[in-house]
Short mmCIF file of C-alpha atoms in Angstrom, two decimals:
data_model
loop_
_atom_site.label_atom_id
_atom_site.label_comp_id
_atom_site.label_asym_id
_atom_site.label_seq_id
_atom_site.Cartn_x
_atom_site.Cartn_y
_atom_site.Cartn_z
CA MET T 19 -103.65 188.62 156.24
CA ALA T 20 -105.86 186.45 158.45
CA THR T 21 -109.23 185.53 157.03
CA SER T 22 -112.38 184.19 158.63
CA ILE T 23 -115.57 182.56 157.44
CA ASN T 24 -117.36 185.40 159.20
CA ASP T 25 -116.08 187.77 156.49
CA ILE T 26 -117.76 185.90 153.66
CA ASP T 27 -120.21 188.03 151.71
CA MET T 28 -122.97 186.42 149.67
CA GLY T 29 -123.00 189.18 147.05
CA ALA T 30 -119.24 188.93 146.46
CA THR T 31 -119.49 185.14 146.28
CA VAL T 32 -122.30 185.20 143.72
CA TRP T 33 -120.41 187.77 141.63
CA MET T 34 -117.26 185.64 141.58
CA ILE T 35 -119.22 182.53 140.59
CA ALA T 36 -120.87 184.48 137.78
CA SER T 37 -117.47 185.83 136.73
CA THR T 38 -116.12 182.28 136.64
CA ALA T 39 -118.82 181.40 134.11
CA LEU T 40 -117.95 184.51 132.09
CA VAL T 41 -114.27 183.57 131.96
CA PHE T 42 -115.23 180.03 130.94
CA LEU T 43 -116.95 181.48 127.86
CA MET T 44 -113.62 183.01 126.82
CA ILE T 45 -112.17 179.54 126.24
CA PRO T 46 -114.48 178.39 123.40
CA GLY T 47 -114.52 182.04 122.29
CA LEU T 48 -110.76 181.89 121.91
CA GLY T 49 -111.13 178.71 119.87
CA TYR T 50 -113.59 180.33 117.48
CA PHE T 51 -111.50 183.48 117.29
CA TYR T 52 -108.38 181.50 116.40
CA GLY T 53 -110.30 179.04 114.22
CA GLY T 54 -111.70 181.81 112.06
CA MET T 55 -108.25 183.31 111.53
CA VAL T 56 -106.64 180.19 110.06
CA ARG T 57 -107.44 178.19 106.94
CA SER T 58 -110.58 176.05 107.14
CA LYS T 59 -108.62 172.78 107.13
CA ASN T 60 -107.06 173.72 110.49
CA ALA T 61 -109.98 175.44 112.24
CA LEU T 62 -111.48 172.55 114.18
CA SER T 63 -108.19 171.53 115.77
CA LEU T 64 -107.79 174.95 117.41
CA VAL T 65 -111.25 174.88 118.97
CA PHE T 66 -110.54 171.33 120.14
CA LEU T 67 -107.19 172.25 121.69
CA CYS T 68 -108.68 175.20 123.55
CA MET T 69 -111.31 172.92 125.08
CA MET T 70 -108.70 170.25 125.82
CA ALA T 71 -106.64 172.90 127.60
CA LEU T 72 -109.63 173.48 129.88
CA ALA T 73 -109.85 169.77 130.66
CA VAL T 74 -106.12 169.20 131.15
CA VAL T 75 -105.54 172.29 133.27
CA THR T 76 -108.59 171.57 135.44
CA VAL T 77 -107.06 168.21 136.35
CA GLN T 78 -103.62 169.77 136.85
CA TRP T 79 -105.12 172.58 138.96
CA VAL T 80 -106.79 170.14 141.33
CA ILE T 81 -103.76 167.85 141.60
CA TRP T 82 -101.25 170.55 142.45
CA GLY T 83 -101.61 173.64 140.27
CA TYR T 84 -103.67 175.69 142.71
CA SER T 85 -101.37 174.87 145.60
CA LEU T 86 -98.22 175.68 143.61
CA ALA T 87 -99.63 178.93 142.23
CA LEU T 88 -101.55 180.42 145.15
CA SER T 89 -100.67 178.66 148.37
CA GLU T 90 -101.04 181.10 151.24
CA THR T 91 -98.80 179.06 153.55
CA ALA T 92 -95.70 178.67 151.34
CA THR T 93 -92.74 180.63 152.69
CA ASN T 94 -90.32 180.62 149.74
CA PRO T 95 -90.57 183.47 147.22
CA PHE T 96 -90.60 181.40 144.02
CA ILE T 97 -93.15 178.58 144.16
CA GLY T 98 -95.95 177.36 146.39
CA ASN T 99 -96.09 174.16 148.41
CA LEU T 100 -98.33 171.09 148.20
CA LYS T 101 -100.52 171.86 151.19
CA HIS T 102 -103.60 172.02 148.96
CA TRP T 103 -102.75 169.22 146.56
CA LEU T 104 -105.92 167.41 145.45
CA PHE T 105 -107.75 170.49 146.80
CA LEU T 106 -107.18 169.41 150.39
CA ASP T 107 -108.51 172.04 152.80
CA VAL T 108 -109.78 174.16 149.89
CA GLU T 109 -113.22 174.65 151.32
CA TYR T 110 -114.88 177.55 153.08
CA THR T 111 -112.19 179.60 154.82
CA PRO T 112 -111.33 182.44 152.42
CA HIS T 113 -108.01 182.92 150.66
CA PRO T 114 -106.18 186.18 151.59
CA ASN T 115 -106.56 187.39 148.00
CA ALA T 116 -110.35 187.10 148.20
CA PRO T 117 -111.31 187.52 151.87
CA LYS T 118 -115.06 187.73 151.21
CA VAL T 119 -115.60 184.52 149.23
CA PRO T 120 -115.05 180.85 150.11
CA ALA T 121 -111.64 179.54 149.09
CA VAL T 122 -113.13 176.93 146.76
CA VAL T 123 -114.95 179.64 144.79
CA TYR T 124 -111.74 181.65 144.43
CA ALA T 125 -109.85 178.49 143.41
CA VAL T 126 -112.34 177.64 140.64
CA TYR T 127 -112.30 181.25 139.43
CA GLN T 128 -108.52 181.16 139.18
CA CYS T 129 -108.71 177.78 137.43
CA MET T 130 -110.39 179.46 134.46
CA PHE T 131 -107.42 181.86 134.16
CA ALA T 132 -105.00 178.96 134.24
CA ALA T 133 -107.00 177.05 131.61
CA LEU T 134 -107.24 179.98 129.22
CA THR T 135 -103.51 180.77 129.21
CA PRO T 136 -102.05 177.71 127.43
CA GLY T 137 -104.84 178.02 124.86
CA LEU T 138 -103.47 181.46 124.06
CA ALA T 139 -99.90 180.20 123.82
CA ILE T 140 -100.54 177.30 121.43
CA GLY T 141 -101.97 179.76 118.92
CA GLY T 142 -98.36 180.48 118.01
CA ALA T 143 -98.08 176.95 116.61
CA ALA T 144 -101.37 176.91 114.71
CA GLU T 145 -101.64 174.96 111.45
CA ARG T 146 -98.59 172.80 112.09
CA ILE T 147 -98.84 171.18 115.51
CA ARG T 148 -99.66 167.64 116.60
CA VAL T 149 -102.39 167.18 119.17
CA MET T 150 -101.06 164.50 121.52
CA PRO T 151 -97.72 166.17 122.36
CA THR T 152 -99.59 169.45 122.84
CA ILE T 153 -101.87 167.92 125.45
CA VAL T 154 -98.86 166.65 127.41
CA TYR T 155 -97.12 169.99 126.96
CA ILE T 156 -100.10 171.89 128.39
CA PHE T 157 -99.92 169.92 131.64
CA ILE T 158 -96.17 170.40 132.06
CA TRP T 159 -96.19 174.03 130.87
CA SER T 160 -98.88 174.95 133.38
CA THR T 161 -96.74 173.48 136.16
CA LEU T 162 -93.40 174.99 135.13
CA VAL T 163 -94.43 178.33 133.61
CA TYR T 164 -97.89 179.51 134.62
CA ASP T 165 -97.86 178.38 138.25
CA PRO T 166 -94.51 179.95 139.20
CA ILE T 167 -95.31 183.32 137.58
CA ALA T 168 -98.77 183.38 139.17
CA TYR T 169 -97.13 182.68 142.53
CA TRP T 170 -94.58 185.47 142.10
CA VAL T 171 -97.29 188.01 141.35
CA TRP T 172 -100.33 186.98 143.41
CA ALA T 173 -99.30 184.70 146.28
CA PRO T 174 -98.81 186.46 149.63
CA ASN T 175 -95.13 185.44 149.76
CA GLY T 176 -94.29 185.74 146.07
CA TRP T 177 -91.19 187.84 145.44
CA LEU T 178 -92.90 190.24 143.03
CA TYR T 179 -95.92 190.52 145.31
CA LYS T 180 -93.64 191.55 148.16
CA MET T 181 -91.92 194.08 145.93
CA GLY T 182 -95.31 195.70 145.40
CA VAL T 183 -96.00 194.78 141.79
CA MET T 184 -99.36 195.88 140.42
CA ASP T 185 -100.95 193.25 138.20
CA PHE T 186 -104.64 193.02 138.85
CA ALA T 187 -105.81 190.29 136.48
CA GLY T 188 -102.93 188.65 134.63
CA GLY T 189 -100.66 190.95 132.66
CA CYS T 190 -97.69 188.79 133.67
CA ALA T 191 -98.98 185.26 134.25
CA VAL T 192 -101.56 185.23 131.44
CA GLU T 193 -100.71 187.73 128.72
CA THR T 194 -96.92 188.06 128.82
CA ALA T 195 -96.40 184.36 129.55
CA SER T 196 -98.61 183.21 126.68
CA GLY T 197 -97.12 185.68 124.20
CA PHE T 198 -93.50 184.74 124.83
CA SER T 199 -94.29 181.04 125.02
CA ALA T 200 -95.82 181.42 121.56
CA LEU T 201 -92.52 182.92 120.41
CA ALA T 202 -90.74 179.82 121.73
CA PHE T 203 -93.07 177.70 119.59
CA TYR T 204 -91.94 179.63 116.52
CA PHE T 205 -88.25 179.06 117.21
CA VAL T 206 -88.74 175.34 117.79
CA LEU T 207 -91.32 174.52 115.09
CA GLY T 208 -90.30 177.06 112.47
CA LYS T 209 -92.53 178.65 109.87
CA ARG T 210 -95.57 177.15 108.24
CA LYS T 211 -95.07 175.55 104.85
CA GLY T 212 -95.53 178.23 102.23
CA PHE T 213 -95.12 181.17 104.62
CA GLY T 214 -93.86 184.18 102.70
CA GLU T 215 -94.60 182.49 99.36
CA GLU T 216 -98.39 182.31 99.48
CA LYS T 217 -100.92 184.84 100.71
CA TRP T 218 -103.36 183.46 103.25
CA GLN T 219 -106.37 185.14 104.75
CA PRO T 220 -108.79 184.16 107.50
CA HIS T 221 -111.32 181.70 106.20
CA ASN T 222 -114.30 182.84 108.29
CA TYR T 223 -114.74 186.39 109.50
CA LEU T 224 -118.05 185.56 111.16
CA ASN T 225 -116.28 183.11 113.47
CA ILE T 226 -113.70 185.77 114.26
CA LEU T 227 -116.49 188.18 115.25
CA LEU T 228 -118.26 185.47 117.22
CA GLY T 229 -115.08 184.52 119.06
CA CYS T 230 -114.24 188.17 119.71
CA SER T 231 -117.74 188.71 121.12
CA PHE T 232 -117.29 185.81 123.56
CA LEU T 233 -113.88 187.14 124.56
CA TYR T 234 -115.21 190.67 124.99
CA PHE T 235 -118.15 189.45 127.08
CA GLY T 236 -116.04 187.10 129.18
CA TRP T 237 -113.36 189.71 129.79
CA PHE T 238 -115.76 191.62 132.03
CA GLY T 239 -115.62 188.67 134.42
CA PHE T 240 -111.90 188.24 133.81
CA ASN T 241 -111.05 191.79 134.91
CA ALA T 242 -113.89 192.70 137.25
CA GLY T 243 -114.52 189.32 138.88
CA ALA T 244 -112.10 189.75 141.78
CA ALA T 245 -112.75 193.47 142.31
CA SER T 246 -114.76 194.76 145.24
CA LEU T 247 -118.46 195.36 144.69
CA GLU T 248 -118.92 197.50 147.79
CA SER T 249 -116.24 200.06 146.97
CA GLY T 250 -117.14 200.34 143.31
CA ARG T 251 -113.81 199.00 142.03
CA ALA T 252 -115.63 196.21 140.18
CA GLY T 253 -117.52 198.87 138.26
CA ILE T 254 -114.26 200.68 137.50
CA ALA T 255 -112.69 197.44 136.21
CA PHE T 256 -115.77 196.79 134.09
CA MET T 257 -115.65 200.23 132.51
CA THR T 258 -111.88 200.35 131.95
CA THR T 259 -112.13 197.02 130.14
CA ASN T 260 -114.84 198.32 127.83
CA LEU T 261 -113.16 201.69 127.22
CA ALA T 262 -109.74 200.19 126.45
CA ALA T 263 -111.28 197.73 123.98
CA ALA T 264 -113.19 200.53 122.26
CA SER T 265 -110.18 202.85 122.11
CA ALA T 266 -107.82 200.19 120.74
CA GLY T 267 -110.40 198.86 118.27
CA ILE T 268 -110.99 202.29 116.77
CA THR T 269 -107.25 203.01 116.67
CA TRP T 270 -106.46 199.73 114.89
CA VAL T 271 -109.20 200.23 112.32
CA ALA T 272 -107.97 203.77 111.61
CA LEU T 273 -104.36 202.64 111.17
CA ALA T 274 -105.39 199.88 108.78
CA TYR T 275 -107.72 202.16 106.84
CA ARG T 276 -104.79 204.45 106.03
CA VAL T 277 -103.18 201.54 104.18
CA GLU T 278 -106.12 199.58 102.78
CA HIS T 279 -108.79 202.28 102.35
CA LYS T 280 -111.40 199.83 103.58
CA PHE T 281 -112.89 199.05 106.97
CA SER T 282 -112.35 195.61 108.43
CA SER T 283 -114.18 193.62 111.08
CA PHE T 284 -111.00 191.63 111.63
CA HIS T 285 -108.97 194.73 112.38
CA PHE T 286 -111.54 195.89 114.90
CA CYS T 287 -111.51 192.52 116.66
CA SER T 288 -107.71 192.45 116.82
CA GLY T 289 -107.64 195.98 118.22
CA ALA T 290 -110.35 195.33 120.80
CA VAL T 291 -108.50 192.26 122.10
CA ALA T 292 -105.23 194.20 122.25
CA GLY T 293 -106.91 196.92 124.29
CA MET T 294 -108.34 194.44 126.78
CA VAL T 295 -104.98 192.71 127.06
CA CYS T 296 -103.28 196.00 127.85
CA VAL T 297 -105.75 197.11 130.51
CA THR T 298 -105.89 193.69 132.23
CA PRO T 299 -103.10 194.37 134.78
CA ALA T 300 -104.47 197.87 135.46
CA ALA T 301 -108.25 197.26 135.40
CA SER T 302 -108.99 198.11 139.03
CA PHE T 303 -105.89 200.19 139.80
CA VAL T 304 -106.50 203.11 137.45
CA SER T 305 -109.12 205.80 136.98
CA THR T 306 -111.58 205.16 134.17
CA TRP T 307 -110.09 207.84 131.90
CA ALA T 308 -106.68 206.09 131.89
CA ALA T 309 -108.13 203.25 129.79
CA LEU T 310 -108.45 205.67 126.89
CA PRO T 311 -104.70 206.32 126.36
CA MET T 312 -103.89 202.74 127.33
CA GLY T 313 -106.18 201.44 124.59
CA PHE T 314 -104.78 203.88 122.07
CA LEU T 315 -101.18 202.91 122.83
CA ALA T 316 -102.07 199.22 122.71
CA GLY T 317 -103.66 199.67 119.29
CA VAL T 318 -100.62 201.46 117.92
CA CYS T 319 -97.91 199.26 119.46
CA CYS T 320 -99.54 195.91 118.72
CA TYR T 321 -100.44 196.93 115.17
CA TYR T 322 -96.88 197.91 114.35
CA MET T 323 -95.49 194.85 116.13
CA ILE T 324 -97.27 192.77 113.51
CA GLU T 325 -95.51 194.81 110.83
CA ALA T 326 -92.19 194.22 112.60
CA ASN T 327 -92.82 190.47 112.76
CA LEU T 328 -93.41 190.44 109.02
CA ARG T 329 -90.19 192.29 108.29
CA LEU T 330 -88.27 189.96 110.60
CA GLY T 331 -89.84 186.89 108.98
CA ILE T 332 -91.43 185.69 112.23
CA ASP T 333 -94.44 183.48 111.54
CA ASP T 334 -96.59 184.72 114.43
CA CYS T 335 -99.54 182.90 112.94
CA ILE T 336 -102.33 184.35 115.09
CA ASP T 337 -100.42 187.37 116.37
CA VAL T 338 -100.08 185.95 119.87
CA LEU T 339 -96.72 187.59 120.46
CA ALA T 340 -97.81 190.91 118.94
CA VAL T 341 -101.14 191.18 120.76
CA HIS T 342 -100.72 189.24 124.00
CA GLY T 343 -96.96 189.38 124.52
CA ILE T 344 -96.38 193.02 123.60
CA GLY T 345 -99.83 194.08 124.82
CA GLY T 346 -99.16 192.41 128.16
CA LEU T 347 -95.74 194.04 128.55
CA LEU T 348 -97.17 197.43 127.66
CA GLY T 349 -100.05 197.01 130.09
CA VAL T 350 -97.83 196.03 133.01
CA PHE T 351 -95.60 199.06 132.39
CA LEU T 352 -98.48 201.51 131.91
CA THR T 353 -100.06 200.27 135.14
CA GLY T 354 -97.03 201.73 136.88
CA VAL T 355 -97.72 205.02 135.11
CA PHE T 356 -101.48 205.36 135.58
CA ALA T 357 -102.14 203.52 138.87
CA ASN T 358 -104.13 205.89 141.05
CA LYS T 359 -103.78 205.61 144.80
CA HIS T 360 -107.24 207.11 145.33
CA VAL T 361 -108.82 204.28 143.37
CA ILE T 362 -106.80 201.59 145.15
CA GLU T 363 -107.57 203.08 148.56
CA LEU T 364 -111.30 202.72 147.96
CA ASP T 365 -110.88 199.25 149.49
CA GLY T 366 -108.97 200.62 152.46
CA ILE T 367 -105.63 199.46 151.05
CA GLU T 368 -102.79 201.89 151.57
CA SER T 369 -100.97 202.63 148.31
CA ALA T 370 -98.49 205.12 146.89
CA GLY T 371 -100.05 204.75 143.44
CA GLY T 372 -98.04 205.08 140.27
CA LEU T 373 -96.16 207.74 138.39
CA ILE T 374 -99.18 210.06 138.21
CA ASN T 375 -99.07 210.17 142.03
CA GLY T 376 -95.35 210.90 142.01
CA ASN T 377 -94.32 207.31 142.74
CA GLY T 378 -91.64 206.75 140.09
CA ARG T 379 -90.30 203.71 141.96
CA GLN T 380 -93.36 201.75 140.83
CA LEU T 381 -92.07 201.79 137.26
CA TYR T 382 -88.94 199.88 138.30
CA VAL T 383 -91.05 197.27 140.05
CA GLN T 384 -93.24 196.89 136.96
CA LEU T 385 -90.18 196.61 134.71
CA ALA T 386 -88.77 193.86 136.93
CA ALA T 387 -92.06 191.98 136.73
CA LEU T 388 -92.43 192.16 132.97
CA ALA T 389 -88.77 191.27 132.36
CA ALA T 390 -88.90 188.26 134.70
CA SER T 391 -92.20 187.02 133.27
CA ALA T 392 -91.11 187.34 129.65
CA ALA T 393 -87.71 185.75 130.22
CA TRP T 394 -89.01 182.86 132.34
CA SER T 395 -91.87 181.99 130.02
CA PHE T 396 -89.71 182.09 126.88
CA VAL T 397 -86.70 180.21 128.25
CA VAL T 398 -88.62 177.49 130.07
CA SER T 399 -91.03 177.01 127.15
CA PHE T 400 -88.14 176.78 124.69
CA ILE T 401 -86.29 174.20 126.81
CA LEU T 402 -89.45 172.18 127.34
CA LEU T 403 -90.34 172.18 123.65
CA LYS T 404 -86.81 171.27 122.61
CA GLY T 405 -86.62 168.48 125.16
CA MET T 406 -89.95 166.95 124.21
CA ASN T 407 -89.11 167.28 120.52
CA TYR T 408 -86.18 164.89 120.94
CA ILE T 409 -88.63 162.14 121.92
CA PRO T 410 -90.17 160.73 118.70
CA MET T 411 -93.65 160.22 120.15
CA PHE T 412 -93.65 163.83 121.41
CA ARG T 413 -92.42 165.42 118.19
CA PHE T 414 -94.55 168.54 117.84
CA ARG T 415 -94.64 169.33 114.16
CA ILE T 416 -96.82 167.36 111.79
CA ASP T 417 -95.15 166.06 108.65
CA SER T 418 -95.21 167.92 105.36
CA ASP T 419 -98.02 165.93 103.74
CA ALA T 420 -100.22 166.23 106.81
CA GLU T 421 -99.60 169.97 106.90
CA GLU T 422 -100.79 170.22 103.29
CA HIS T 423 -103.97 168.30 104.06
CA GLY T 424 -104.59 170.16 107.32
CA VAL T 425 -104.34 169.41 111.01
CA ASP T 426 -108.05 168.61 111.25
CA PHE T 427 -107.76 165.62 108.90
CA ALA T 428 -104.28 164.56 109.98
CA GLU T 429 -104.80 164.67 113.74
CA LEU T 430 -108.54 164.47 114.36
CA GLY T 431 -109.83 162.60 111.32
CA GLU T 432 -112.66 165.14 111.27
CA ALA T 433 -113.58 168.23 109.33
CA GLY T 434 -114.85 171.51 110.66
CA TYR T 435 -117.28 171.94 107.72
CA SER T 436 -119.57 169.45 106.03
CA PHE T 437 -118.39 170.23 102.50
CA MET T 438 -114.95 168.96 103.45
CA GLN T 439 -116.47 165.70 104.68
CA ASP T 440 -118.18 165.43 101.30
CA ILE T 441 -114.80 165.74 99.61
CA ILE T 442 -113.45 162.91 101.75
CA GLN T 443 -116.44 160.73 100.84
CA MET T 444 -116.07 161.51 97.14
CA HIS T 445 -112.40 160.60 97.40
CA ALA T 446 -113.28 157.31 99.12
CA ASP T 447 -115.90 156.49 96.48
CA LYS T 448 -113.39 157.18 93.73
CA ASN T 449 -110.90 154.82 95.34
CA SER T 450 -113.61 152.20 95.73
CA ILE T 451 -114.44 152.30 92.01
CA HIS T 452 -110.76 152.18 91.11
CA SER T 453 -110.22 149.26 93.50
CA SER T 454 -113.03 147.23 91.93
CA MET T 455 -111.37 147.67 88.53
CA THR T 456 -107.78 147.06 89.56
CA PRO T 457 -107.75 145.53 93.03
CA SER T 458 -104.58 145.66 95.07
CA SER T 459 -103.61 145.50 98.72
CA ASP T 460 -102.74 149.20 98.74
CA ASP T 461 -106.12 150.18 97.31
CA SER T 462 -107.88 147.95 99.81
CA ALA T 463 -106.15 149.72 102.67
CA SER T 464 -107.17 153.07 101.22
CA ILE T 465 -110.83 152.04 101.04
CA GLN T 466 -110.87 150.73 104.60
CA HIS T 467 -109.26 153.92 105.92
CA PRO T 468 -110.01 156.71 103.47
CA HIS T 469 -108.64 159.32 105.86
CA LYS T 470 -105.18 157.81 105.44
CA GLU T 471 -105.11 159.04 101.85
CA MET T 472 -106.57 162.48 102.25
CA PRO T 473 -107.43 164.89 99.45
CA MET T 474 -105.50 168.08 98.96
CA ILE T 475 -107.62 171.07 99.93
CA LYS T 476 -106.75 174.18 97.97
CA GLU T 477 -108.28 177.27 99.49
CA PRO T 478 -108.94 180.64 97.91
CA VAL T 479 -106.51 183.34 98.91
CA SER T 480 -109.43 185.59 99.76
CA SER T 481 -112.67 184.29 101.21
CA GLY T 482 -114.95 186.19 103.50
CA ASN T 483 -117.30 183.26 104.05
CA ILE T 484 -117.23 179.50 104.09
CA THR T 485 -116.81 178.48 100.47
CA ALA T 486 -116.62 175.17 98.69
CA ALA T 487 -113.05 173.98 98.50
CA SER T 488 -111.70 174.51 95.03
CA GLU T 489 -108.48 175.11 93.23
CA LEU T 490 -108.26 178.60 91.82
CA SER T 491 -107.19 179.13 88.26
CA PRO T 492 -104.15 181.35 87.68
CA ALA T 493 -106.45 184.10 86.42
CA ALA T 494 -108.63 183.91 89.50
CA THR T 495 -105.58 183.98 91.73
CA LYS T 496 -104.35 187.06 89.94
CA ASP T 497 -107.70 188.77 90.38
CA ASN T 498 -107.70 188.01 94.08
CA THR T 499 -104.45 189.88 94.61
CA HIS T 500 -106.54 193.04 94.28
CA ALA T 501 -109.09 191.88 96.83
CA LYS T 502 -109.35 193.48 100.21
CA SER T 503 -106.39 192.48 102.36
CA ILE T 504 -107.26 191.77 105.93
CA ARG T 505 -103.65 191.51 106.99
CA THR T 506 -100.63 193.06 105.36
CA HIS T 507 -98.77 189.81 105.92
CA PRO T 508 -99.51 186.09 105.55
CA LEU T 509 -101.44 184.65 108.43
#
C-alpha cells in the first residue's frame, strides 16, 4: 500500500510516541516482576539483563533489525532486506503498517517490542545463567529468531501476512517465540541446583506486584499503540487488554484458592499477565466481550500448564513457557475464533473475520502461524545455545559454587539488597583478622578481592518480605512447610 507524508496525522503520531514510552516501562517492569519471583541472591541480575536487552536490541535494531523485520521493499517471503540498515531512509514517509505516523516513530515503537522479547525468553534460564554469553546471545537471537518471525507476520510480503494471519500485537513474534526459546534454555542448561529437592518461594512479593503494575500499565501501549484512534479500535484494544487481565487474574486466584485456601497476590499477577498475553494477538480484532472468555481460558490453561511442567520435571523457573508460550499459542488460535469482521472493518479494511463470522479457514491460518513460530523459535534457539555452549568463553551456565552464592555476586559483584553487602563486608573483615594472625598468599588474595570468596546465602523457604539472610534451623524449616505456598512447585 502506497503511503504519503500527506497522510500523517498529529494525533496518531503523538499516541504512538506515548505508547512507545508505555512499552518501555514494561522492560524494567519485567525485571522487577522476574526479580521478585526468584531468590534474593539472583534478583539484581534479572533486572540488569532486562535493561541490557533494551540496550543490545536497540543497537541491533538500528544496524539491521528493523530492516530485516519490517522492510516494506523486500520481496522474499521469509526475511527482509538491508535497505534500511543503519536506519537509512527511515525518516518521515510512513510505513505501510502505520500510514498515519512517520516511519521513524513506527520504527522506535517496534524497537520496544523487539527489546522486550529476549528479556522474556531469558527468564527461562534465571538463577543459573552467565551474563556475558547472554548479552551476545540476545544480539544473535534477535537477528535469527525475532526478526524473521516478525517479518512473516507483519511485513507486507511476509508469507504469513499474505496468508491472512491475524496477530495484532505479537502473539507469534513476542509471546510464542519467547516462551519456546525459554524451553530451549531448559534443555540446554538443565535444572537449577536443588530443583525438586528444596522448596523455593519468591523472595519479594512487593516487587512482583510492582513489576506486574508496570507490565499492566505498559501493556495498554503495547496493544493499543498501533490501533486507530479515529475508528475507535484503539479504545477496543485498550478495553480488551484490561478485561482479559481481569478475567484471567480472577480465574487464576480462584483455581489456586481451591488448593491453598488462601488468596495470593502472586497468583493474581500471574493470571493477569497470562490474560494480557492471550489477548495480545486479538486486541483490536475482536469485540470487547470476547476478552472475557479469552482471559478465562488463559487463566485455566496457563495455570494447569504449570502443574504439567512440575509433573514432567521441567524447571520453567519463571513460568515463561507456561504463561507466554502457551498463552501466546492459545491467543493466536482464539483470535481465529473470535475475530469480528465488523470491528476490523471500522478502519475500512475488508475482512472475513473469524469463526464467529463463519470463516473457519481462519483457524487453519492461525494454526500454521503458531506452529511455525513455536517450531522456529525452539529449534533455532536450541541450535544457537548448543553452538555457543561449545565455546568456553560463551558457556552459559555458571559453575556450581557460583550458583550457590547467586548470580548477582558471581556475575555482577553486586547485591540487590544492602544487608547482603553487609554480609560480604563482614566476611571480608573476618578474613582480614584471620590474615593478620596467620598471613598467607591465599588469604591476601581473599582480602584484596573479597568477592572471590563469597559467603553462602541461605534463604528462608518462605519469606513474604525482604529478610536478613539467615540459615534456618531444622525446626524452623519444618514449621515453614505449613506456611502459605505461593506455588505448588519449586520456583
